[in-house]
PDB file of C-alpha atoms and ligand atoms in Angstrom:
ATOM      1  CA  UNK A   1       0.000   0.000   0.000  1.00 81.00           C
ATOM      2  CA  UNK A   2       1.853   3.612  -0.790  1.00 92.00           C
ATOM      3  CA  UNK A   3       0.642   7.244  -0.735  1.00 95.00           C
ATOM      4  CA  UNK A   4       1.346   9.790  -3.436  1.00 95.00           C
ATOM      5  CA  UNK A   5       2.826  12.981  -1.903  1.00 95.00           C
ATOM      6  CA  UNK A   6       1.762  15.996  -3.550  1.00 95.00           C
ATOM      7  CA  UNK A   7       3.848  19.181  -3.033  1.00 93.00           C
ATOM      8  CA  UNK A   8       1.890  22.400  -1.062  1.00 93.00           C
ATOM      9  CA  UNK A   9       1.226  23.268  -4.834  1.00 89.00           C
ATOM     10  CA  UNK A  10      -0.681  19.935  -5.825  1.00 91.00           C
ATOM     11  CA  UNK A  11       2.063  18.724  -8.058  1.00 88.00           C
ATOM     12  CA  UNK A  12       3.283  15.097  -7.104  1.00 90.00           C
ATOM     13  CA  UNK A  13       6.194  15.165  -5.610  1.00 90.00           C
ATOM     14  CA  UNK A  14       6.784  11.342  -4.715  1.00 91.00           C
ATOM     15  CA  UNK A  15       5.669   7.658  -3.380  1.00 94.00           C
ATOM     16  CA  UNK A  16       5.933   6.615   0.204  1.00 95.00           C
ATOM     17  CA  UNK A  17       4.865   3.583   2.387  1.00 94.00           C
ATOM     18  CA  UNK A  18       1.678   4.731   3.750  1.00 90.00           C
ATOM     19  CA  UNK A  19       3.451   3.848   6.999  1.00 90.00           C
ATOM     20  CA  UNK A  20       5.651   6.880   6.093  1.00 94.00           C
ATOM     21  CA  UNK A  21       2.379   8.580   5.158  1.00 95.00           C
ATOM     22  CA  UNK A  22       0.795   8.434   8.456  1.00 92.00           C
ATOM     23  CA  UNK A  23       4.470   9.699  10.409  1.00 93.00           C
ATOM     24  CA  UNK A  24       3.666  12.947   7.842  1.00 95.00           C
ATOM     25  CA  UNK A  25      -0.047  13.385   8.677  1.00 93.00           C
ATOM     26  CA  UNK A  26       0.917  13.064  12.397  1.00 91.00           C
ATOM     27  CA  UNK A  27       3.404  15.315  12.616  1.00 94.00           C
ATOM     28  CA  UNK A  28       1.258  18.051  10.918  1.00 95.00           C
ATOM     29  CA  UNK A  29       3.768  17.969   7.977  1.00 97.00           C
ATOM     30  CA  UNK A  30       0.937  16.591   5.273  1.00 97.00           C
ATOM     31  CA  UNK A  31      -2.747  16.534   5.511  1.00 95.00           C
ATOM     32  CA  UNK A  32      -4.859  13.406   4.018  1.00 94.00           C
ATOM     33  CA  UNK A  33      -6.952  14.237   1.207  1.00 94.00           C
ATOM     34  CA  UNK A  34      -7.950  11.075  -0.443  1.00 93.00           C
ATOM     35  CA  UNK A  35      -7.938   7.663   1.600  1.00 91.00           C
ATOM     36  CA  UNK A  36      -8.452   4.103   0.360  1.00 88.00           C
ATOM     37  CA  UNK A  37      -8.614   0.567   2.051  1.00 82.00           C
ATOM     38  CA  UNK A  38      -8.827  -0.639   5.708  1.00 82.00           C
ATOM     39  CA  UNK A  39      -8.200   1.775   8.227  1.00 83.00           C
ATOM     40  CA  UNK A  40      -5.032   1.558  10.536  1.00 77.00           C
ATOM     41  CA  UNK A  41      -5.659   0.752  14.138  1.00 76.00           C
ATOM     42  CA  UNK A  42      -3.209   3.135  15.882  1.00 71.00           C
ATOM     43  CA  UNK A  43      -2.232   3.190  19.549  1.00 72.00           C
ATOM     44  CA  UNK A  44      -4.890   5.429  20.437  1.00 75.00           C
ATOM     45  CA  UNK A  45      -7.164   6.239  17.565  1.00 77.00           C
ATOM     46  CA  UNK A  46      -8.317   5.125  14.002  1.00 79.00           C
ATOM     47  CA  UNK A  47      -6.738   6.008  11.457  1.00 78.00           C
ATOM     48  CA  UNK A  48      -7.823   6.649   7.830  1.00 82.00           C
ATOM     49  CA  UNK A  49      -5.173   4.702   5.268  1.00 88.00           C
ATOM     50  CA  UNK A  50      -4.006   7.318   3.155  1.00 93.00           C
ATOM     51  CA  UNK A  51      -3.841   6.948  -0.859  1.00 95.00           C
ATOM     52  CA  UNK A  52      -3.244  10.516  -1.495  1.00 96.00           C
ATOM     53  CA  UNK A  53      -1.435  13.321   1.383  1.00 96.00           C
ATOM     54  CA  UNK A  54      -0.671  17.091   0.765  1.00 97.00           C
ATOM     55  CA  UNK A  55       2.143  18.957   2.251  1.00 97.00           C
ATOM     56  CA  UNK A  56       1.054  21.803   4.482  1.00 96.00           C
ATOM     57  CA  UNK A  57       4.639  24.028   3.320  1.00 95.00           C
ATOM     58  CA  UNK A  58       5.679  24.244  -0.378  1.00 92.00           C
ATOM     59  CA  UNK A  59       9.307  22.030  -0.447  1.00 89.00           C
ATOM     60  CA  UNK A  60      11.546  23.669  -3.364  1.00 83.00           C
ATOM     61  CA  UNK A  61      12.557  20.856  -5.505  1.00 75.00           C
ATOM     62  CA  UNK A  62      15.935  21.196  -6.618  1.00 68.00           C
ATOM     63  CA  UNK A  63      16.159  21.381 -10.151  1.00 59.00           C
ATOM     64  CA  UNK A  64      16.923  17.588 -12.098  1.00 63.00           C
ATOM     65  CA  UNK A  65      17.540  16.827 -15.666  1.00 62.00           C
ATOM     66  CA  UNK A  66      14.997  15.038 -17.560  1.00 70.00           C
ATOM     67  CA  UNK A  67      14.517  11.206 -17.817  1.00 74.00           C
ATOM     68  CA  UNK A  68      17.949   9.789 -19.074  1.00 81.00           C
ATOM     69  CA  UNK A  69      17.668   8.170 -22.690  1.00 90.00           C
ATOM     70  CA  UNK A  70      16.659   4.388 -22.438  1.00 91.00           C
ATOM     71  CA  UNK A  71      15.628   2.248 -24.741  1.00 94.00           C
ATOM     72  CA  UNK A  72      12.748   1.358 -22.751  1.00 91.00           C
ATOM     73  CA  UNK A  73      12.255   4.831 -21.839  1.00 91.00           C
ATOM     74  CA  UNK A  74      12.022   5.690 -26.248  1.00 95.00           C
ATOM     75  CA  UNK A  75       9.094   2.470 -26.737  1.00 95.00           C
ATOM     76  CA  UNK A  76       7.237   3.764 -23.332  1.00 91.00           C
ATOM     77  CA  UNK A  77       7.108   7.120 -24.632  1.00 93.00           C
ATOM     78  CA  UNK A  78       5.919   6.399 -28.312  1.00 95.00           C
ATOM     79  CA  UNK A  79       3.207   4.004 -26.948  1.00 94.00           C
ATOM     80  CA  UNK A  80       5.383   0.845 -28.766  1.00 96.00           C
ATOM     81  CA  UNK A  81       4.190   2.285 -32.258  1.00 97.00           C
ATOM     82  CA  UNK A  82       6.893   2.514 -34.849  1.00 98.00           C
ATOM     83  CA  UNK A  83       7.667   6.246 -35.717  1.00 98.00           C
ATOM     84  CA  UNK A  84       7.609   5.317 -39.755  1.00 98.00           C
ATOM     85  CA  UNK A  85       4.704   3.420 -40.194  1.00 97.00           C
ATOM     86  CA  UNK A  86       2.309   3.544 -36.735  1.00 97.00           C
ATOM     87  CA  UNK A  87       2.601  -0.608 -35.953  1.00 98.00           C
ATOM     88  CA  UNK A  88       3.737  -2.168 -33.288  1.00 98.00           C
ATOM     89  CA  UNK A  89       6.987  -1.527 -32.369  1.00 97.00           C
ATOM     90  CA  UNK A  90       9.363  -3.465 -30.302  1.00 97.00           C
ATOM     91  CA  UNK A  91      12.812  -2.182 -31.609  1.00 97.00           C
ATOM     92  CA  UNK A  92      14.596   1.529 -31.642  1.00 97.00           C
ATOM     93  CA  UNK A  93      15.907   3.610 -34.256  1.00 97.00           C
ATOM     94  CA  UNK A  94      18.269   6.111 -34.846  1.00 97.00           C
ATOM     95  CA  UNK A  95      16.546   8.905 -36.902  1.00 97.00           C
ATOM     96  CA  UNK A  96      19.654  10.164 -37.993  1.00 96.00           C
ATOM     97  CA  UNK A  97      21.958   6.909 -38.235  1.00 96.00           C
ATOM     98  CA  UNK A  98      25.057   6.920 -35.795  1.00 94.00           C
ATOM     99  CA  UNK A  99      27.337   6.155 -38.655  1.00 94.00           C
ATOM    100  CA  UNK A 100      26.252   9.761 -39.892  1.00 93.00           C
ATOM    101  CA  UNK A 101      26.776  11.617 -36.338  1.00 94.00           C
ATOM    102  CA  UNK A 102      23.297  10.481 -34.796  1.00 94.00           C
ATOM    103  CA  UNK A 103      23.311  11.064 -31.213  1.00 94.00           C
ATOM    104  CA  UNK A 104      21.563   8.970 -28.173  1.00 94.00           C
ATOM    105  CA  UNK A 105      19.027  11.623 -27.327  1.00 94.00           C
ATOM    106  CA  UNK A 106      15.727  11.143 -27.048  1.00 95.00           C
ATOM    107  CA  UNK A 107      15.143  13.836 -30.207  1.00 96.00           C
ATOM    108  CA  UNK A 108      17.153  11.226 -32.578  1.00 97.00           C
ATOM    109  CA  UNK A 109      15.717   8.095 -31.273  1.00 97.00           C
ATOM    110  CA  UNK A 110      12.208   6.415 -31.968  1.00 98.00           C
ATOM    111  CA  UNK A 111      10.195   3.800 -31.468  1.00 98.00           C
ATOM    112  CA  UNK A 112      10.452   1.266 -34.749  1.00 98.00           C
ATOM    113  CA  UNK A 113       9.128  -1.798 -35.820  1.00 98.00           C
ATOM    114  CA  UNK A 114      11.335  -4.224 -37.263  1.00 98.00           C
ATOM    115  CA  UNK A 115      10.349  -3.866 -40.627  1.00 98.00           C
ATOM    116  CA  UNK A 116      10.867  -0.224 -40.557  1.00 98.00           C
ATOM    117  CA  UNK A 117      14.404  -0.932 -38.889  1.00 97.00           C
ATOM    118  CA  UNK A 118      15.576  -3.746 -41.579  1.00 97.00           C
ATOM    119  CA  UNK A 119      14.706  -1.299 -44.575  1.00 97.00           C
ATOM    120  CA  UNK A 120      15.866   1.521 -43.109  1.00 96.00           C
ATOM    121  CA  UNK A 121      19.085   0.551 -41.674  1.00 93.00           C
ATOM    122  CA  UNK A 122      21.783   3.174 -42.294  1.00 94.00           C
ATOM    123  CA  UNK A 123      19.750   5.505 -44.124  1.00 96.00           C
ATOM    124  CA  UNK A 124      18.524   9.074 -43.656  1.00 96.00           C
ATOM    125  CA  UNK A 125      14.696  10.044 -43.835  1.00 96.00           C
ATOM    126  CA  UNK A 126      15.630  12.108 -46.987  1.00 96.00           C
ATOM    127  CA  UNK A 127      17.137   9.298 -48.338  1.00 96.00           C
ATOM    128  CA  UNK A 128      14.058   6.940 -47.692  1.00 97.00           C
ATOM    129  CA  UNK A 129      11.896   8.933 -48.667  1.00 97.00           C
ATOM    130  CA  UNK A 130       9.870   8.801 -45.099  1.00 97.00           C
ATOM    131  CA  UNK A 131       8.135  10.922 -42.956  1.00 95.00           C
ATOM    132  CA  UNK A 132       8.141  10.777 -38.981  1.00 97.00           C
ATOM    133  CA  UNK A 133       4.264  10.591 -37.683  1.00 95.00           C
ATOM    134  CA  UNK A 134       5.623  11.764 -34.159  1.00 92.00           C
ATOM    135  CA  UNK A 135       8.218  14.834 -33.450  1.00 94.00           C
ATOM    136  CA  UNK A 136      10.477  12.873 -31.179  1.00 95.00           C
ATOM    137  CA  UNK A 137      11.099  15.074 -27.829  1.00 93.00           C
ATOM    138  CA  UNK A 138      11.910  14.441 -24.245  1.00 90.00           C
ATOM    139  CA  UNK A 139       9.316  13.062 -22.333  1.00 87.00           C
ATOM    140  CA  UNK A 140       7.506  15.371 -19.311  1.00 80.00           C
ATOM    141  CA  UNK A 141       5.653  14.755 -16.585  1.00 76.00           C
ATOM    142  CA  UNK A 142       5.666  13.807 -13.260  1.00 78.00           C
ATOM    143  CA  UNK A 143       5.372   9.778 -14.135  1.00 76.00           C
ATOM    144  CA  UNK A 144       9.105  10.274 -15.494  1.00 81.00           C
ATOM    145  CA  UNK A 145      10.159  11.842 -12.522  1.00 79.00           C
ATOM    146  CA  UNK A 146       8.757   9.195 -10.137  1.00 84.00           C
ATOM    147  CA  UNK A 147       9.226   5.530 -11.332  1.00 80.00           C
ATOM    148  CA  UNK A 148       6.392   4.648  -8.881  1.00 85.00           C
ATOM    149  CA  UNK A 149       4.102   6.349 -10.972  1.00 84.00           C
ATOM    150  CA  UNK A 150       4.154   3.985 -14.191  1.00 80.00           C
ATOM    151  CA  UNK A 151       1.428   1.803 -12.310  1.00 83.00           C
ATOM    152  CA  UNK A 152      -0.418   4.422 -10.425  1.00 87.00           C
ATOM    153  CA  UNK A 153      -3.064   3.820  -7.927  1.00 90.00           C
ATOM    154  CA  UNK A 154      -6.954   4.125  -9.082  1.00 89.00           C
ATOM    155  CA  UNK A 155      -7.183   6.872  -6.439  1.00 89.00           C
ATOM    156  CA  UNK A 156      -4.096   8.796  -7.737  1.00 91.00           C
ATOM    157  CA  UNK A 157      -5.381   9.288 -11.257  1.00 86.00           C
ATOM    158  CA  UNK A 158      -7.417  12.692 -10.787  1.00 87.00           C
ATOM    159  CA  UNK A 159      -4.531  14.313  -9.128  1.00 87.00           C
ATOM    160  CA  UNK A 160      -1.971  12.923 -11.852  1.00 83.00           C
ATOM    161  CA  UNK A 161      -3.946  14.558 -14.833  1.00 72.00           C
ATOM    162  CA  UNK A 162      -3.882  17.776 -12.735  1.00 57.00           C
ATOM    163  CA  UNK A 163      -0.017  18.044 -12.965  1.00 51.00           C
ATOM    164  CA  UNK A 164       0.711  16.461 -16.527  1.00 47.00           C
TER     165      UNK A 164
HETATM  166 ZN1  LIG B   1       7.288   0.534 -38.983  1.00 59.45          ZN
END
């Protein structure tokens, strides 16, 4: 069972035990604002399980680079359709081939099925004659910040949709 922390400003911040959850809430650091499953039987009192807790002070999040460049990361964030030709994709490709200079960034890489990749192989787009259906770019949101949040709670989804 984990919580999703949201920052003072609503956006999510991170994913904690609920354990953890409850030490927040208690300490006045975090107020519960969306709860889900049994209750926890404290020493003293009942206590709500929470999904979902707000920070009562705004913590400054120092600044990170985006989501490094995995291959896994490039299929994710096309949805597993090939760039070229919109099936499903279960390989990479180099837009611009790295025998001519093409870079590992997540602007030159794309999501390709193997078809595409075969015919393509060290080509250029001009070259083939193809068009890219996607413009490749670096992915955003809070789900590539917080690996937790690739298989989000039920409860979690209305304040996801409110940071993306
Ligand atoms: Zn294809």
């Amino acid at each position: 069972m984990r919580t999703l922390v949201l920052n003072a400003g609503y956006e999510p911040l991170a994913v904690v035990t609920f354990r953890r959850a409850i030490v927040l809430v208690l300490d006045g650091k975090a107020s519960t604002i969306a709860e889900a499953g049994e209750p926890v039987i404290g020493p003293g009192e009942i206590l709500g399980r929470p999904s979902v807790i707000l920070l009562n002070r705004y913590v400054k999040v120092p600044y990170r680079d985006g989501a490094a460049v995995t291959r896994r990361g490039v299929l994710r964030r096309d949805n597993h359709l090939c760039g070229y030709c919109g099936k499903p994709a279960s390989t990479i490709d180099h837009i611009q081939p790295k025998s001519r200079g093409g870079g590992e960034s997540w602007e030159n890489l794309v999501a390709c099925c193997l078809r595409c990749n075969n015919a393509k192989d060290d080509h250029t787009l001009a070259q083939m004659g193809w068009d890219l259906r996607v413009v490749p770019k670096p992915p955003r949101g809070p789900q590539w910040r917080i690996k937790e949040l690739e298989r989000p709670a039920p409860q979690w989804t209305e304040f996801l949709t409110h940071a993306a």
